[in-house]
XYZ file of C-alpha atoms in Angstrom:
758
model
C 166.779 48.501 124.679
C 167.400 44.788 125.004
C 167.497 42.480 122.026
C 164.750 40.084 121.062
C 166.312 36.893 119.754
C 163.427 34.627 118.890
C 159.802 34.921 117.908
C 156.754 33.874 119.931
C 157.386 33.529 123.665
C 161.120 34.155 123.355
C 161.460 37.875 123.698
C 164.165 38.704 126.203
C 167.913 38.386 126.238
C 167.355 34.899 127.636
C 165.693 33.843 124.353
C 165.826 30.048 124.223
C 165.975 29.843 127.982
C 162.311 30.798 128.078
C 161.532 28.239 125.414
C 163.308 25.683 127.539
C 161.860 26.920 130.800
C 158.244 27.343 129.740
C 157.705 24.542 127.371
C 157.815 20.905 128.264
C 155.492 19.061 130.540
C 153.889 15.689 130.912
C 151.684 12.921 131.912
C 150.106 12.541 135.334
C 148.374 9.231 134.517
C 147.608 6.832 137.364
C 150.639 4.557 137.730
C 151.564 2.163 140.531
C 154.262 4.106 142.456
C 156.500 1.049 143.038
C 156.371 0.052 139.383
C 157.000 3.649 138.347
C 159.996 3.988 140.663
C 161.545 0.792 139.315
C 160.972 1.912 135.754
C 162.454 5.328 136.489
C 165.698 3.774 137.654
C 166.203 2.200 134.249
C 164.831 5.121 132.254
C 167.308 6.095 129.539
C 165.605 8.156 126.854
C 167.158 8.355 123.424
C 168.287 11.934 122.762
C 169.909 12.526 119.354
C 173.289 14.224 119.203
C 173.882 17.269 117.069
C 176.610 17.768 114.515
C 178.418 20.841 113.285
C 179.705 23.925 115.035
C 176.677 24.570 117.291
C 176.432 20.974 118.551
C 178.615 21.784 121.555
C 179.706 24.825 123.485
C 182.411 26.973 121.974
C 185.944 26.280 123.147
C 186.762 29.969 123.266
C 186.898 31.826 126.603
C 183.437 32.170 128.160
C 182.107 29.991 125.295
C 182.123 33.068 123.072
C 181.114 32.278 119.476
C 184.018 31.516 117.141
C 183.065 33.388 114.003
C 186.036 31.937 112.121
C 184.367 28.528 112.386
C 180.821 29.569 111.452
C 179.526 29.868 107.899
C 176.103 30.918 106.692
C 175.490 27.312 105.650
C 175.724 26.227 109.305
C 172.638 28.014 110.555
C 169.723 26.203 108.955
C 170.986 22.672 109.774
C 171.789 23.819 113.312
C 168.283 25.223 113.787
C 166.779 21.999 112.463
C 168.947 19.791 114.669
C 168.389 22.032 117.683
C 164.622 21.783 117.314
C 164.792 18.013 116.830
C 166.966 17.587 119.915
C 164.706 19.725 122.064
C 161.676 17.833 120.801
C 163.353 14.620 121.962
C 164.259 16.211 125.299
C 160.633 17.181 125.790
C 159.489 13.670 124.876
C 161.934 12.331 127.444
C 160.311 14.473 130.123
C 156.776 13.496 129.141
C 157.762 9.842 128.930
C 159.455 9.725 132.307
C 157.664 7.046 134.396
C 158.633 8.817 137.626
C 156.049 11.077 139.184
C 156.528 14.681 138.074
C 158.615 16.760 140.441
C 160.549 20.001 140.282
C 163.818 18.427 139.104
C 162.556 15.931 136.541
C 160.046 18.324 135.027
C 160.698 22.013 135.665
C 164.502 21.898 135.821
C 164.610 19.397 132.972
C 162.682 21.891 130.868
C 165.107 24.598 131.828
C 168.007 22.466 130.614
C 166.414 21.600 127.276
C 167.151 23.351 124.000
C 170.834 24.147 124.574
C 171.881 23.703 120.935
C 168.913 25.700 119.713
C 169.821 28.475 122.130
C 173.413 28.573 120.903
C 172.523 28.960 117.239
C 169.714 31.443 117.902
C 171.834 33.721 120.071
C 174.368 34.120 117.264
C 172.022 34.120 114.284
C 169.598 36.778 115.479
C 172.381 39.092 116.563
C 173.901 38.860 113.089
C 170.596 39.500 111.315
C 170.358 42.666 113.402
C 173.941 43.886 113.071
C 175.559 42.479 109.947
C 172.954 40.772 107.836
C 173.175 39.480 104.276
C 170.637 38.384 101.691
C 171.314 34.769 102.673
C 170.781 35.440 106.384
C 167.559 37.294 105.590
C 166.346 34.339 103.535
C 167.130 31.936 106.379
C 165.330 34.241 108.801
C 162.248 34.266 106.590
C 162.281 30.480 106.420
C 163.139 29.643 110.003
C 161.050 32.156 111.960
C 157.656 30.484 111.377
C 159.240 27.084 111.996
C 160.626 28.288 115.317
C 157.205 29.616 116.198
C 155.643 26.252 115.408
C 158.344 24.498 117.439
C 157.651 26.756 120.403
C 153.948 26.026 120.108
C 154.585 22.289 119.980
C 156.045 22.633 123.456
C 153.964 25.312 125.151
C 150.706 23.887 123.812
C 151.498 20.242 124.558
C 148.702 18.971 126.859
C 150.793 16.132 128.324
C 153.509 18.579 129.218
C 151.071 20.935 130.829
C 149.559 18.102 132.869
C 152.982 17.321 134.266
C 153.815 20.953 135.024
C 150.399 21.437 136.586
C 150.976 18.454 138.843
C 154.149 20.089 140.192
C 152.471 23.496 140.402
C 149.457 22.143 142.299
C 151.806 20.517 144.830
C 153.898 23.656 145.373
C 152.630 24.331 148.890
C 154.109 21.048 150.065
C 157.484 21.576 148.371
C 160.674 23.013 149.831
C 161.846 25.562 147.265
C 164.065 28.594 147.115
C 162.578 31.929 146.076
C 164.090 31.424 142.627
C 162.725 27.880 142.360
C 159.269 29.150 143.217
C 159.486 31.931 140.646
C 160.646 29.496 137.950
C 157.736 27.172 138.697
C 155.255 30.034 138.709
C 156.623 31.501 135.461
C 156.606 28.112 133.773
C 152.995 27.473 134.674
C 151.820 31.014 133.921
C 153.630 31.092 130.580
C 151.994 27.865 129.474
C 148.579 29.125 130.497
C 149.298 32.370 128.663
C 150.377 30.355 125.615
C 147.063 28.469 125.616
C 147.402 25.415 127.809
C 143.876 25.824 129.213
C 142.257 26.335 125.818
C 140.320 23.657 123.987
C 142.051 21.526 121.377
C 140.441 23.533 118.583
C 141.429 26.833 120.179
C 145.034 25.674 120.624
C 145.180 24.809 116.942
C 143.935 28.304 116.125
C 146.660 29.788 118.335
C 149.298 27.758 116.488
C 148.080 29.031 113.125
C 148.046 32.624 114.374
C 151.516 32.341 115.913
C 153.002 30.975 112.708
C 151.414 33.695 110.610
C 152.502 36.398 113.068
C 156.058 35.135 112.906
C 156.012 35.329 109.109
C 154.412 38.768 108.922
C 156.538 40.392 111.614
C 159.731 39.051 110.063
C 158.630 40.525 106.741
C 157.819 43.834 108.414
C 161.269 44.049 110.030
C 163.030 43.384 106.755
C 160.904 45.877 104.811
C 161.330 48.573 107.464
C 165.089 48.058 107.354
C 165.101 48.167 103.555
C 163.059 51.389 103.559
C 165.699 52.933 105.804
C 168.882 51.473 104.310
C 167.986 51.469 100.611
C 166.287 54.863 100.297
C 168.745 57.610 101.257
C 168.157 61.213 100.306
C 169.974 61.903 97.016
C 170.892 65.505 96.150
C 172.732 66.852 93.136
C 174.925 69.613 94.495
C 177.186 70.387 97.397
C 175.284 73.647 97.922
C 172.176 71.716 98.909
C 174.138 70.370 101.859
C 175.280 73.765 103.130
C 175.866 73.641 106.862
C 177.366 70.152 106.901
C 181.034 69.717 107.693
C 183.497 68.795 104.963
C 183.751 65.293 106.391
C 179.955 64.873 106.385
C 179.804 66.049 102.766
C 182.569 63.642 101.794
C 180.704 60.826 103.537
C 177.593 61.819 101.573
C 179.557 61.680 98.312
C 180.951 58.268 99.218
C 177.511 56.905 100.084
C 176.038 58.212 96.833
C 178.775 56.470 94.834
C 178.167 53.275 96.825
C 174.446 53.486 96.032
C 175.087 53.956 92.315
C 174.901 57.756 92.095
C 178.478 58.861 91.434
C 178.947 62.627 91.465
C 175.888 63.126 93.681
C 175.445 63.182 97.468
C 173.428 60.874 99.718
C 172.259 61.120 103.328
C 171.374 57.805 104.958
C 168.259 57.614 107.084
C 168.374 56.670 110.725
C 165.556 54.788 112.386
C 163.660 57.607 114.132
C 161.340 60.088 112.405
C 163.595 63.038 113.169
C 167.012 62.869 111.504
C 170.276 63.973 113.165
C 171.479 66.193 110.309
C 168.301 68.280 110.071
C 169.420 70.978 112.547
C 172.609 71.814 110.649
C 171.223 71.797 107.105
C 170.819 75.433 106.045
C 168.802 74.730 102.907
C 165.166 74.518 104.008
C 164.147 72.582 100.895
C 166.779 69.949 101.662
C 165.574 69.771 105.251
C 162.012 69.184 104.111
C 163.052 66.513 101.614
C 165.063 64.655 104.262
C 162.286 64.867 106.831
C 159.574 63.736 104.425
C 161.734 60.865 103.197
C 161.994 59.723 106.803
C 158.405 60.462 107.827
C 156.898 58.825 104.725
C 159.021 55.694 105.051
C 157.243 52.463 104.114
C 153.824 54.165 103.792
C 153.425 53.597 100.054
C 154.846 56.970 99.058
C 157.767 55.053 97.580
C 158.473 51.427 96.808
C 157.935 49.992 100.286
C 154.495 49.851 101.905
C 153.977 48.102 105.246
C 150.485 49.435 106.003
C 148.564 46.286 105.169
C 151.136 44.210 107.037
C 150.490 46.333 110.119
C 146.730 45.884 109.850
C 147.090 42.121 109.450
C 149.456 41.911 112.433
C 147.034 43.956 114.555
C 144.141 41.731 113.490
C 145.974 38.503 114.297
C 146.957 39.832 117.697
C 143.381 40.894 118.447
C 142.091 37.500 117.313
C 144.595 35.702 119.512
C 143.597 37.825 122.504
C 139.937 37.009 121.854
C 140.690 33.277 122.048
C 141.813 33.923 125.627
C 138.704 35.908 126.451
C 140.558 39.227 126.422
C 139.101 42.350 124.775
C 142.350 43.307 123.048
C 146.020 42.457 122.651
C 147.173 44.904 125.328
C 144.956 43.246 127.936
C 146.280 39.841 126.903
C 149.984 40.605 126.675
C 150.449 42.794 129.777
C 149.761 39.959 132.225
C 153.377 39.792 133.450
C 154.190 43.507 133.395
C 154.845 45.718 136.374
C 151.867 47.886 135.353
C 149.712 44.760 134.803
C 146.818 46.444 132.956
C 146.453 48.767 129.923
C 144.441 51.254 131.994
C 147.327 51.694 134.426
C 149.746 52.432 131.587
C 147.318 54.744 129.763
C 146.410 56.648 132.918
C 150.095 57.078 133.620
C 150.729 58.495 130.134
C 147.592 60.592 129.834
C 148.136 62.430 133.102
C 151.153 64.055 131.440
C 149.368 65.069 128.218
C 147.828 68.415 129.282
C 151.155 69.841 130.460
C 152.888 68.376 127.425
C 150.379 69.865 124.953
C 150.753 73.272 126.604
C 154.528 72.960 126.381
C 154.347 72.072 122.683
C 152.259 75.151 121.911
C 154.444 77.434 124.018
C 157.677 76.173 122.472
C 156.227 76.449 118.959
C 155.601 80.140 119.596
C 159.193 80.582 120.742
C 160.413 78.933 117.547
C 158.134 81.061 115.368
C 159.507 84.167 117.043
C 163.035 82.964 116.287
C 162.076 82.358 112.646
C 160.636 85.868 112.346
C 163.748 87.344 113.952
C 165.763 85.446 111.333
C 163.733 87.074 108.532
C 161.704 83.972 107.761
C 158.175 84.270 106.400
C 157.040 80.771 107.419
C 155.844 79.060 110.570
C 157.773 76.235 112.156
C 157.424 72.774 110.655
C 158.916 69.503 111.935
C 161.916 69.843 109.608
C 162.600 73.285 111.080
C 161.977 72.486 114.720
C 165.391 71.311 115.853
C 167.267 73.872 113.797
C 165.562 76.731 115.616
C 165.314 74.908 118.942
C 169.077 74.421 118.853
C 169.516 78.086 117.998
C 167.436 79.112 121.004
C 169.421 76.679 123.133
C 172.630 78.218 121.882
C 171.365 81.713 122.689
C 169.621 81.055 125.991
C 172.080 78.528 127.325
C 175.166 79.474 125.281
C 175.197 75.885 124.043
C 176.902 74.992 120.766
C 176.191 71.326 119.957
C 179.190 71.067 117.639
C 181.467 72.566 120.286
C 180.133 70.082 122.844
C 180.843 67.194 120.467
C 184.535 68.110 120.325
C 184.920 66.918 123.925
C 183.575 63.434 123.296
C 185.810 60.979 121.481
C 184.240 57.542 121.283
C 187.057 55.402 122.669
C 187.503 57.775 125.603
C 183.754 57.849 126.266
C 183.841 54.082 126.575
C 187.124 53.408 128.335
C 187.659 56.566 130.396
C 183.969 57.344 130.917
C 181.756 54.256 131.088
C 184.451 51.886 132.312
C 185.627 54.471 134.835
C 182.062 54.780 136.121
C 181.839 50.985 136.387
C 185.028 50.896 138.445
C 184.003 53.693 140.809
C 180.483 52.340 141.295
C 180.981 48.575 141.077
C 184.723 47.939 141.292
C 184.907 46.547 137.741
C 187.907 46.666 135.419
C 188.099 45.921 131.680
C 190.839 44.439 129.520
C 190.752 44.808 125.733
C 191.467 41.590 123.867
C 192.013 40.694 120.231
C 192.269 36.907 120.508
C 188.516 36.311 120.150
C 187.064 36.516 116.611
C 184.369 39.101 115.904
C 181.521 39.189 113.387
C 182.646 42.566 111.996
C 186.013 44.379 112.149
C 184.428 47.323 113.991
C 183.524 45.216 117.042
C 185.653 45.574 120.213
C 185.848 42.951 122.973
C 186.758 43.267 126.661
C 187.067 40.851 129.546
C 185.281 42.217 132.609
C 186.878 41.632 136.023
C 185.438 41.884 139.512
C 187.160 44.011 142.130
C 188.968 40.922 143.486
C 190.389 40.155 140.032
C 188.053 37.265 139.192
C 186.458 37.136 135.761
C 182.865 38.345 135.592
C 182.115 38.047 131.884
C 182.816 39.218 128.348
C 181.679 42.507 126.785
C 181.337 43.218 123.031
C 180.990 46.801 121.769
C 179.658 47.364 118.240
C 179.334 51.145 117.836
C 179.062 52.087 114.155
C 176.234 52.510 111.685
C 176.350 50.375 108.513
C 173.824 49.345 105.858
C 173.730 45.748 107.134
C 172.661 46.864 110.627
C 169.156 47.798 111.717
C 168.711 51.181 113.351
C 168.772 51.995 117.030
C 170.816 50.734 119.945
C 170.448 47.560 121.977
C 171.997 44.995 124.298
C 171.842 41.224 124.276
C 173.614 38.027 125.255
C 175.629 35.539 123.255
C 175.780 33.449 126.440
C 173.418 33.790 129.404
C 174.624 33.549 132.980
C 173.388 30.479 134.840
C 174.571 28.615 137.911
C 172.859 25.546 136.488
C 175.134 25.504 133.430
C 178.084 27.253 135.074
C 178.148 29.828 132.291
C 179.234 33.417 132.797
C 177.561 36.149 130.724
C 178.768 37.175 127.271
C 177.155 40.540 126.586
C 177.007 42.848 123.565
C 176.145 46.521 123.229
C 175.178 47.827 119.791
C 175.005 51.488 118.722
C 174.550 53.239 115.372
C 177.103 56.064 115.524
C 177.909 57.512 112.070
C 181.505 56.490 111.426
C 184.040 59.261 110.918
C 186.048 59.276 107.679
C 189.367 57.432 107.836
C 192.035 59.431 109.615
C 189.624 61.732 111.445
C 188.856 61.561 115.178
C 185.710 59.625 116.027
C 183.680 62.284 117.796
C 180.152 61.613 119.026
C 177.243 63.823 119.979
C 176.199 64.055 123.592
C 173.047 62.115 122.658
C 175.241 59.184 121.673
C 177.236 59.558 124.899
C 173.976 59.288 126.800
C 172.892 56.294 124.727
C 176.211 54.540 125.345
C 175.780 54.935 129.114
C 172.186 53.706 128.742
C 173.157 50.554 126.871
C 175.930 49.837 129.345
C 173.250 49.948 132.041
C 171.644 47.006 130.249
C 175.071 45.370 130.080
C 175.561 45.803 133.831
C 172.149 44.218 134.375
C 173.310 41.226 132.332
C 176.846 41.064 133.736
C 175.658 41.116 137.351
C 173.121 38.338 136.769
C 173.335 35.900 139.658
C 170.661 33.332 138.962
C 170.540 29.563 138.856
C 168.205 29.552 135.875
C 168.744 31.251 132.516
C 165.060 32.046 132.108
C 165.235 34.316 135.179
C 168.741 35.630 134.570
C 169.851 39.219 134.119
C 167.556 41.210 131.842
C 164.874 38.488 131.814
C 162.425 40.897 133.407
C 159.172 42.564 132.444
C 159.175 44.986 129.516
C 158.243 47.850 131.824
C 161.116 47.115 134.182
C 163.989 46.123 131.909
C 164.671 49.683 130.736
C 164.880 50.983 134.296
C 168.500 49.989 135.152
C 169.705 51.249 131.797
C 168.051 54.627 132.222
C 169.495 55.050 135.711
C 172.978 54.711 134.243
C 172.379 57.762 132.050
C 172.736 59.913 135.176
C 176.456 59.164 135.298
C 176.982 60.631 131.805
C 177.106 64.100 133.372
C 178.549 63.218 136.774
C 181.449 65.658 137.329
C 184.176 63.166 138.285
C 183.315 60.941 135.323
C 183.258 63.830 132.875
C 186.577 65.152 134.086
C 188.096 61.739 133.445
C 187.031 61.349 129.827
C 185.486 64.517 128.364
C 188.674 66.034 126.930
C 188.873 68.238 123.865
C 190.119 66.103 121.003
C 192.733 68.695 119.974
C 193.747 70.548 123.135
C 193.135 67.895 125.785
C 191.250 70.474 127.849
C 188.602 69.013 130.165
C 185.070 70.003 129.304
C 184.235 73.167 131.257
C 181.859 72.695 134.181
C 179.721 75.567 132.939
C 179.227 73.764 129.592
C 177.810 70.754 131.430
C 175.615 73.034 133.504
C 174.314 74.487 130.269
C 173.705 70.993 128.847
C 171.697 70.045 131.927
C 169.761 73.313 131.956
C 169.071 72.998 128.235
C 167.802 69.443 128.777
C 164.539 70.861 130.119
C 164.081 72.935 126.992
C 162.438 71.441 123.904
C 160.487 68.880 125.900
C 157.514 69.619 123.680
C 159.343 67.672 120.990
C 161.823 65.474 122.858
C 159.264 64.141 125.293
C 156.276 64.602 123.004
C 157.498 62.293 120.258
C 158.037 59.480 122.784
C 154.660 59.975 124.454
C 152.990 59.943 121.033
C 154.761 56.727 120.051
C 153.674 55.127 123.331
C 150.076 56.225 122.794
C 150.141 55.025 119.178
C 151.333 51.620 120.335
C 148.589 51.337 122.959
C 145.917 52.448 120.470
C 146.947 49.791 117.941
C 146.777 47.149 120.622
C 143.436 48.270 122.051
C 141.685 47.237 118.811
C 139.043 44.530 118.889
C 139.072 41.904 116.111
C 136.226 43.694 114.303
C 137.972 47.073 114.536
C 141.246 45.639 113.274
C 139.519 43.706 110.502
C 138.095 46.961 109.121
C 141.654 48.188 108.464
C 142.889 45.141 106.548
C 143.180 45.774 102.832
C 142.587 49.508 103.262
C 145.889 51.417 103.607
C 144.028 54.743 103.725
C 142.113 53.492 106.752
C 145.436 52.630 108.414
C 146.614 56.200 107.855
C 143.349 57.589 109.229
C 143.501 55.359 112.303
C 147.073 56.412 113.049
C 146.151 60.074 112.771
C 142.986 59.757 114.832
C 144.851 57.880 117.568
C 147.102 60.867 118.136
C 144.806 63.822 117.532
C 142.126 62.761 120.015
C 144.229 63.851 122.989
C 145.046 67.301 121.654
C 148.763 66.871 121.003
C 150.314 68.927 118.211
C 151.104 66.061 115.850
C 151.487 68.292 112.793
C 154.443 69.910 114.527
C 155.577 66.941 116.599
C 155.076 63.608 114.819
C 155.649 60.436 116.846
C 159.190 59.172 117.245
C 158.186 56.255 115.025
C 155.243 56.179 112.682
C 153.414 52.873 112.488
C 154.966 51.982 109.139
C 158.496 51.706 110.577
C 157.755 51.098 114.263
C 160.101 48.147 114.652
C 159.704 47.987 118.417
C 156.091 46.876 118.115
C 155.725 45.284 114.675
C 158.976 43.478 113.825
C 158.540 40.509 116.151
C 155.490 38.495 117.221
C 155.306 40.374 120.544
C 158.387 42.540 121.121
C 157.479 45.868 122.715
C 153.864 45.691 121.530
C 151.634 47.342 124.144
C 154.931 48.027 125.844
C 156.531 51.129 124.359
C 155.116 53.015 127.332
C 157.829 51.133 129.238
C 160.382 53.798 128.366
C 158.217 56.353 130.161
C 157.283 54.065 133.050
C 160.900 53.137 133.679
C 161.933 56.782 133.376
C 159.726 57.350 136.401
C 161.652 54.628 138.276
C 164.914 56.029 136.944
C 164.357 59.652 137.974
C 163.197 58.612 141.418
C 166.314 56.426 141.743
C 168.567 59.297 140.697
C 167.052 61.272 143.531
C 167.996 58.429 145.907
C 171.587 58.350 144.626
C 171.976 62.116 144.994
C 170.561 62.049 148.515
C 172.873 59.207 149.516
C 176.255 60.404 148.288
C 176.148 59.741 144.548
C 178.973 57.809 142.895
C 180.225 55.554 145.701
C 181.112 51.886 145.930
C 178.594 51.490 148.746
C 175.789 52.861 146.584
C 176.867 50.756 143.626
C 176.945 47.629 145.752
C 173.514 48.430 147.172
C 172.049 48.899 143.693
C 173.758 45.740 142.475
C 172.422 43.655 145.340
C 168.857 44.994 145.328
C 168.252 45.406 141.567
C 171.012 44.503 139.105
C 171.707 41.001 140.416
C 168.083 39.989 140.960
C 167.017 39.234 137.395
C 163.360 38.259 137.208
C 163.235 36.560 140.593
C 161.246 39.142 142.606
C 158.128 41.277 142.388
C 159.172 44.523 140.697
C 157.540 46.875 143.195
C 159.240 44.925 145.979
C 162.559 45.145 144.157
C 162.280 48.909 143.844
C 161.297 49.246 147.478
C 164.249 47.095 148.545
C 166.465 49.612 146.772
C 164.814 52.943 147.580
C 163.039 52.110 150.816
C 159.678 53.230 149.396
C 157.372 52.924 146.405
C 158.154 54.924 143.225
C 157.126 58.549 142.819
C 156.372 60.242 139.472
C 157.242 63.761 140.654
C 161.036 63.624 139.993
C 160.328 62.618 136.386
C 157.942 65.499 135.788
C 160.416 67.925 137.322
C 163.275 66.580 135.210
C 161.185 67.003 132.083
C 160.234 70.562 133.012
C 156.539 69.619 132.983
C 155.771 70.839 136.497
C 156.507 74.226 137.957
C 155.789 77.587 136.397
C 153.076 78.051 133.801
C 153.031 74.410 132.776
C 151.814 73.296 136.192
C 148.709 75.434 135.908
C 147.720 73.572 132.759
C 148.543 70.150 134.130
C 146.177 67.722 135.784
C 149.080 66.203 137.698
C 148.262 67.175 141.259
C 150.973 65.287 143.104
C 153.637 62.681 142.615
C 151.540 59.622 143.312
C 151.138 56.814 140.834
C 147.640 55.916 139.719
C 146.073 54.021 142.661
C 145.655 50.910 140.524
C 149.406 50.677 139.968
C 151.011 50.833 143.362
C 151.957 47.471 144.740
C 149.370 45.518 142.766
C 150.094 42.030 141.520
């Protein structure tokens, strides 16, 4: 996924760029044109200058942040100065006596907020990857103030009048495609923020935005605390039977660190399922670990986010109502590829019958395996992966631990991902240690084009730690822009459990896949070729931004890439081709859980954001009602939620509740973009696979286009046709055989409302 840096309208890797680009517009009063022109010549607005580290661009290569020069005491003053400077920059635009035009209004907005952007890009990455109590306190204080600052710009009527004057004159203007998109986005974003509302309604929006910023910040911190501060504690080594010696030692070390010397601790990861469940032999330990994860932040223990969730849902529904929309999903999906909630829901629900049948069929297979093992119980979620992996091992001769021995992290990155980037795009990478990092485990590389010119800077932060939130993501310290002349400074963040000192850093194939995925986001950012930051790189719709990253997962099992990096850590033997064949064959097994938990999370998200204000209000102050709503949202469609809980329960669903908008009414994007991804993989296979020509074609039609084109047009420019859902269903094993008979999916077409619609 891509990182969200700021609250309110600032959700993509371009963060402040959107604040700058969608926020400052002015007058339009009747003024004598000669007098105005004379006044404009002498117009010299007073813009304050900042002080401190963030007042100017870094002097390091690519303007990378110099963490040796930044202290925690720098952030709050820098935020305050940055907001004050941008406020003055906006006032300068509104006070300009010249008639509003594209340069003095739209481009001037795009340029505003540079200091604020610099501090935000660093601060919000640190609160995600290496936070402290002080940073959390600053975040709590500054987030609502940033929201209010954003509102002071987007809801400024003088600014909107000026932007509207340019927008209304667009037919008579000579603009590039990118200019036109910037103007359109600026206008649409202000309207979406509330520019056409009454004064009283705009004030209500401001109040809601500030409260949402406060509540979602609190949710994110509580969800992180529930994960980081509540590991499973067990008394004996025997309870951890099945874990490796190094895993047991790590558990002992974590227990001592948490104040339980002589005991053992297993840290939670962010998803409902936990990676160690399949190898734990003790069923009681498995159940304890699963329940600790599943019951996170639901009041079972110290943390309870249920009322926060209800209040967030209510505020979102109330905000949507101010805009005349029936629910938050209808309000927030205005700029998505899918456009409307019905399109997204129809897309998801057409897969449910086949998925439900697959869940029931696979559960029977697992129960048979349990009986064959002498068990007198039926499969539960904490058993599922243990027996699913056993069936995989038997049916596909696949040993997950044996597979892991071929994937050493540094080789995955440098001989796998970087090798792919060279073969496909001509890129090369040079490790450097002359640029300070925010944590010793972060690696930095300069990225070079095929002709030897510098493309950008790439940070890699792979390891799990208590100060880092869960998951994996990409973001920018510096956004590419021809207007500023800046090249991209990109980071990829993972949460790989770190091996004990002195042991090889092996990673599961899931983490290999995730690393390729996140580098797909990085490529999207590195290949950005836009004039304006607010359209640059990954500044695209939520249901498009995951598409390039998912496509890059296909190269994780491409034979020439595997043979270059997948070497046994002891023998140096290349991973056998038949092992990869088994991995790919096994990938279609266990879709009842693997696919089901994602579909359920997407449905849960859409259900929360289909609530009316009255429906949401009924949940506030009633945690039991929140539980009942969550359950009802998932059982109505007939999915086996007792066996397959959603990938994230509401109480720790950071994607949708830890920022004012984030992936709310947008988690379906992972499924939608998987459709685009699987159809694109088909194109690559049919056109020669891993070639420079194919890489260049994908770069030119998709990766370098940012948010400058219609997304259906962009896909068609690449593939020569509109997207088809069939390759996705085939890849998931949901069509063909018995499943197809139970499925309502009759062909590969998208819902008619989706194809090509604006």
